[in-house]
Coordinates of C-alpha atoms in Angstrom, one line a residue:
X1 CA 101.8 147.7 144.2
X2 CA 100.5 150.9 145.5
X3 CA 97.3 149.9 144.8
X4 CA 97.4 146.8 146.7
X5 CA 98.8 148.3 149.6
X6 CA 96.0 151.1 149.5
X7 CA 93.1 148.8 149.2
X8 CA 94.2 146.4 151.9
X9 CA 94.5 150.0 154.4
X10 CA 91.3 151.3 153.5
X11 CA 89.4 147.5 154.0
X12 CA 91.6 147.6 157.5
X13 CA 90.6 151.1 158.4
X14 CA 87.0 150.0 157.4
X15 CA 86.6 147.1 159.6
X16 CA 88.7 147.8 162.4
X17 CA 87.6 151.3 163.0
X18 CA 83.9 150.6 162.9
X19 CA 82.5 150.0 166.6
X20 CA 80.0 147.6 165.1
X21 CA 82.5 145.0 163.9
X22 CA 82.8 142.0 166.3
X23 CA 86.1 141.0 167.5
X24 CA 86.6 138.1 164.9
X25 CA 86.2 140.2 162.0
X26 CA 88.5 143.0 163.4
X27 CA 91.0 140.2 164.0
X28 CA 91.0 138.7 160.6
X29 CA 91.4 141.9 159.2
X30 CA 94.5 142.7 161.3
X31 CA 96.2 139.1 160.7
X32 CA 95.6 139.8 157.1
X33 CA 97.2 143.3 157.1
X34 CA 100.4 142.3 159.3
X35 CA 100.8 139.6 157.1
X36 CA 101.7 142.0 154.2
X37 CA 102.9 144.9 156.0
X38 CA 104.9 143.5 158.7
X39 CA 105.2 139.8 158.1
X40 CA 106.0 137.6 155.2
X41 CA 106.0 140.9 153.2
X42 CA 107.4 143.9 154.4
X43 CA 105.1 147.2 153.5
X44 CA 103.5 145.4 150.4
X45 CA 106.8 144.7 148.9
X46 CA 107.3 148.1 147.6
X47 CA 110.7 148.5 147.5
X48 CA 110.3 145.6 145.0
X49 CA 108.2 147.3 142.8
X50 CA 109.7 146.4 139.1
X51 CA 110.7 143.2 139.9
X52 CA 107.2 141.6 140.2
X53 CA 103.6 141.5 140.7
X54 CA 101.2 140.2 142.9
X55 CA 99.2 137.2 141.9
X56 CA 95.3 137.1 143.1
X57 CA 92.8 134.1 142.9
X58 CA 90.2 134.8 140.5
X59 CA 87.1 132.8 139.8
X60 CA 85.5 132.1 136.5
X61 CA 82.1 134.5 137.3
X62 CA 80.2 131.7 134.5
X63 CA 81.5 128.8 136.8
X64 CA 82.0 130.8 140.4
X65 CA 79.7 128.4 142.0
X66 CA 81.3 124.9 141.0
X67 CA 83.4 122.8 143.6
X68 CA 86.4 123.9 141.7
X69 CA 85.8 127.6 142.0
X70 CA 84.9 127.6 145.5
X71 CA 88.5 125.8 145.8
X72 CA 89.8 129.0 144.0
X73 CA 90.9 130.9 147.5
X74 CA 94.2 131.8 147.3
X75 CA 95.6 134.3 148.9
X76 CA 97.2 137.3 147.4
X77 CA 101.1 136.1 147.1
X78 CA 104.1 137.7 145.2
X79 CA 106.0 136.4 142.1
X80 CA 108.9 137.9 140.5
X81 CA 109.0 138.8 137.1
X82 CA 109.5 136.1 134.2
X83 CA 108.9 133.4 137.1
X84 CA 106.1 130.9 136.7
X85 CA 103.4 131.1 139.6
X86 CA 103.9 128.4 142.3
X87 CA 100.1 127.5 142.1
X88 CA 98.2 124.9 140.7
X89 CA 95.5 126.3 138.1
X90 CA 98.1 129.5 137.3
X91 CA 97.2 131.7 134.7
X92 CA 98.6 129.5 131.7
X93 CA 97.9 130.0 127.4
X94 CA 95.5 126.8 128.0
X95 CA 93.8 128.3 130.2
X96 CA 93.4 131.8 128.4
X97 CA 92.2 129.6 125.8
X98 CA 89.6 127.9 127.9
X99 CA 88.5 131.7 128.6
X100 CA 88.1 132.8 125.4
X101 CA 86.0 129.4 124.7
X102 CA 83.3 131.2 127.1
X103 CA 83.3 134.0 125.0
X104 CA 82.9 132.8 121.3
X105 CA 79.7 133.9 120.0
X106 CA 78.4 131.9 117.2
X107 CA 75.6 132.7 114.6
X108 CA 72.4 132.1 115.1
X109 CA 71.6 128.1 113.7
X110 CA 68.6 129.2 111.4
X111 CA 68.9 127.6 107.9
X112 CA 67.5 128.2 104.8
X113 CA 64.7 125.9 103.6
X114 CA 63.3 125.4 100.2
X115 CA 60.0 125.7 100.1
X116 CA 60.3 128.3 102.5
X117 CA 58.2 127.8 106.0
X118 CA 55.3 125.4 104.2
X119 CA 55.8 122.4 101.6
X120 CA 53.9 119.5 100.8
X121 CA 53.8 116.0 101.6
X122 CA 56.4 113.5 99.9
X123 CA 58.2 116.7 98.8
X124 CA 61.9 116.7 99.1
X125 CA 62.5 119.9 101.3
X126 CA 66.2 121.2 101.2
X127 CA 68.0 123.1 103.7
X128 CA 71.6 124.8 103.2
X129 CA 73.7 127.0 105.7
X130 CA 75.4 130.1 103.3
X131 CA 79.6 129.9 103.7
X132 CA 79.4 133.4 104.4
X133 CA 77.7 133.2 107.6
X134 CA 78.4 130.2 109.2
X135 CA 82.1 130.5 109.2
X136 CA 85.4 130.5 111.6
X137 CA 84.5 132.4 114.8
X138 CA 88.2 132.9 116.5
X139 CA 88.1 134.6 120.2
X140 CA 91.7 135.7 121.9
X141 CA 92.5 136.2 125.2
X142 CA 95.9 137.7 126.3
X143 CA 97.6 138.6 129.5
X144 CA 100.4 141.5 129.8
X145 CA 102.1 142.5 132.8
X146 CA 105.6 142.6 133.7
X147 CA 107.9 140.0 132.8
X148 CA 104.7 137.9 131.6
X149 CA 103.0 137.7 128.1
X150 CA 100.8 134.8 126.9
X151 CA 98.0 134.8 125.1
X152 CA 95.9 132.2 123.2
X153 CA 93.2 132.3 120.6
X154 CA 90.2 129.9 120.5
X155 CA 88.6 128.9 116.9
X156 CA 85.2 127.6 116.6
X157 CA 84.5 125.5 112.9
X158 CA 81.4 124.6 111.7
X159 CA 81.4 121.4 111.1
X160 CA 78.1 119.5 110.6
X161 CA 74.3 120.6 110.9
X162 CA 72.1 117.7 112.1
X163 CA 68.2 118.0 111.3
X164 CA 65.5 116.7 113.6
X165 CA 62.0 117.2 111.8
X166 CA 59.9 117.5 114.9
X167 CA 57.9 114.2 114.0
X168 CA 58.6 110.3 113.1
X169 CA 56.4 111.0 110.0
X170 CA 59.7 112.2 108.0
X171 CA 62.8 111.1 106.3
X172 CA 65.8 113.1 106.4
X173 CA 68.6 113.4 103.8
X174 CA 71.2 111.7 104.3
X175 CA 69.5 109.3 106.2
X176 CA 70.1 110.6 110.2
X177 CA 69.9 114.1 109.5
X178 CA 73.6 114.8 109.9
X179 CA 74.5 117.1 107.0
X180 CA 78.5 117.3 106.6
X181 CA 80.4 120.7 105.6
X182 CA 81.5 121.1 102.4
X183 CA 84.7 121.7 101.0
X184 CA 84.0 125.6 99.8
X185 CA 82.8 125.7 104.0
X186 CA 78.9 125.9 103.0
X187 CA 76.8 123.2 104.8
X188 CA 73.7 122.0 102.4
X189 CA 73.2 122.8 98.9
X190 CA 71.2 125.7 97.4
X191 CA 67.9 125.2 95.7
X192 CA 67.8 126.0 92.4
X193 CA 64.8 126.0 89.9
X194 CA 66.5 123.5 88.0
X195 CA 66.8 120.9 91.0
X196 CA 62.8 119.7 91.2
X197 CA 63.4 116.0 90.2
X198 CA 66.8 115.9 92.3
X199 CA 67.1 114.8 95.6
X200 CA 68.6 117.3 98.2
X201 CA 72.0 116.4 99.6
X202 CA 70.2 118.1 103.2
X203 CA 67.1 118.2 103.6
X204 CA 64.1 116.3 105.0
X205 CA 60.8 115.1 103.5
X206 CA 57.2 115.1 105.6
X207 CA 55.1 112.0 105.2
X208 CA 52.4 113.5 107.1
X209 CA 50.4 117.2 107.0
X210 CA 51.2 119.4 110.0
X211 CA 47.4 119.7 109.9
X212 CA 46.2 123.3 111.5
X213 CA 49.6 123.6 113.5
X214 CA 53.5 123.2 112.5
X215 CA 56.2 120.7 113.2
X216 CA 59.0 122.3 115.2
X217 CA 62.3 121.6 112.9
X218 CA 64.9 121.6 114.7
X219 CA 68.2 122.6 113.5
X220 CA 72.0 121.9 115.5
X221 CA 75.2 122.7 114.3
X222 CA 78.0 121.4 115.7
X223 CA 81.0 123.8 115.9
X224 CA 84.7 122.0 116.2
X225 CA 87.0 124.0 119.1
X226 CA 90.8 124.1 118.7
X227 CA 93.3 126.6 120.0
X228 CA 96.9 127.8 119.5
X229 CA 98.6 129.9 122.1
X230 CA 102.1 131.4 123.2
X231 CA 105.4 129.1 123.4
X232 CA 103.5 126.8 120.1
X233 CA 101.3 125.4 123.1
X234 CA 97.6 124.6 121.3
X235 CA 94.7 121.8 121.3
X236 CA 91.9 120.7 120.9
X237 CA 88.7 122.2 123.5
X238 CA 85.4 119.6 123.8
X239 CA 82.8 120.6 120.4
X240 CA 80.1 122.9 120.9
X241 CA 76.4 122.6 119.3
X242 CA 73.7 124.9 119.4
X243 CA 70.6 124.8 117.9
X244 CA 67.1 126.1 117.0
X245 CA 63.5 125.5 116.2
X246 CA 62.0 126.5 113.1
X247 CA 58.1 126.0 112.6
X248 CA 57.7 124.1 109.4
X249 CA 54.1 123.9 108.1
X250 CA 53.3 120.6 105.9
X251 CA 50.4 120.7 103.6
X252 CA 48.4 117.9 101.9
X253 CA 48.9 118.2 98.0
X254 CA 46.0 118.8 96.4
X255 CA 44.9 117.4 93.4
X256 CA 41.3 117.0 91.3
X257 CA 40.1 114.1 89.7
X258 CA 37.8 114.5 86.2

């Protein structure tokens, strides 16, 4: 309360003290300060002060210059404690869940290959995600203030790793690259010296050499978004993916004749 009273004093004092202001500005400043102090409010509401808060548009600052942020222009207004804000796009558990989906960081999408970085033409090359990285990532985000608390906690799943070889000269496994989780939450299956003659449940084989360069292997997971907030309130938020390159160099086998 105090606070709000003192900032909107000093910005008044600022702009209407300052010779250089034109008239328009000094103005708006004024209307905006009667309106709190000697208006619809009466001295910032102070006498009032444990029996509310004031609410203040906030935008996004990822999203601050979309149409619906620029709509987000509200002025400061007043709401009593335990009462819901009057305002479409209030601060609600959805949307503390939609902020915490801007936050979740994820792991960075490089898998594990075997052969490592080169292999041969026609061989089977598998790829696996380890269970211990690529697991749950859960962000919360929570608001506290008198007579209001609500939070909600976004959850980010790994859920399926698609390969794209970097060229037409290659077959993936299973056939269109998309490599489901498995049940113990690993993506892929480790390679194992007793797994030559099998055929990788992920992976991709190179019909073709790189020749003197690599093929840029790109790797996506896609990460399933739910949440869960105050009151039992929860959903489902739109999937994420992210991905990388990985240079994958594909040799000729060699072999001599007698």
């Amino acid at each position: 309360m105090a606070e709000f009273a003192k900032n909107t004093e000093e910005g008044y004092s600022l702009v209407a003290d300052d010779p250089r202001q034109p008239s328009y500005a000094k103005s708006s400043v004024a209307q905006f300060r009667s309106y709190y102090k000697d208006g619809e409010y009466k001295d910032y509401n102070k006498e009032q002060d444990d029996e509310g808060n004031w609410w203040v548009a906030t935008r996004d600052p990822d999203r601050w210059l979309t149409p619906e942020a620029q709509q987000c222009d509200r002025q400061p207004f007043w709401v009593d404690n335990g009462a819901t804000p009057p305002v479409e796009n209030a601060v609600t558990p959805q949307i503390l869940a939609q902020l915490a989906y801007n936050r979740v960081s994820v792991p960075d999408t490089r898998v594990t290959m075997a052969p490592e970085g080169t292999t041969k033409v026609n061989l089977p090359t598998w790829a696996w995600l380890d269970k211990a990285t690529f697991k749950n990532v859960s962000v919360t985000a929570s608001l506290n203030v008198n007579g209001l608390n609500i939070q909600a906690t976004t959850t980010a799943k790994p859920v399926s790793l698609k390969l794209e070889p970097g060229t037409s000269d290659a077959e993936t496994y299973p056939a269109g690259g998309e490599c489901r989780i498995n049940g113990d939450g690993s993506i892929g299956e480790a390679f194992t010296r007793g797994d030559a003659d099998r055929t990788p449940t992920c992976g991709i084989k190179y019909l073709r050499s790189s020749g003197a360069s690599a093929y840029k292997m790109r790797a996506t997971i896609t990460w399933q978004i739910d949440w869960t907030g105050s009151g039992g309130a929860g959903g489902d938020l739109p999937d994420g993916t992210f991905g990388t390159t990985q240079d994958v160099t594909v040799q000729e086998i060699q072999s001599v004749n007698r």
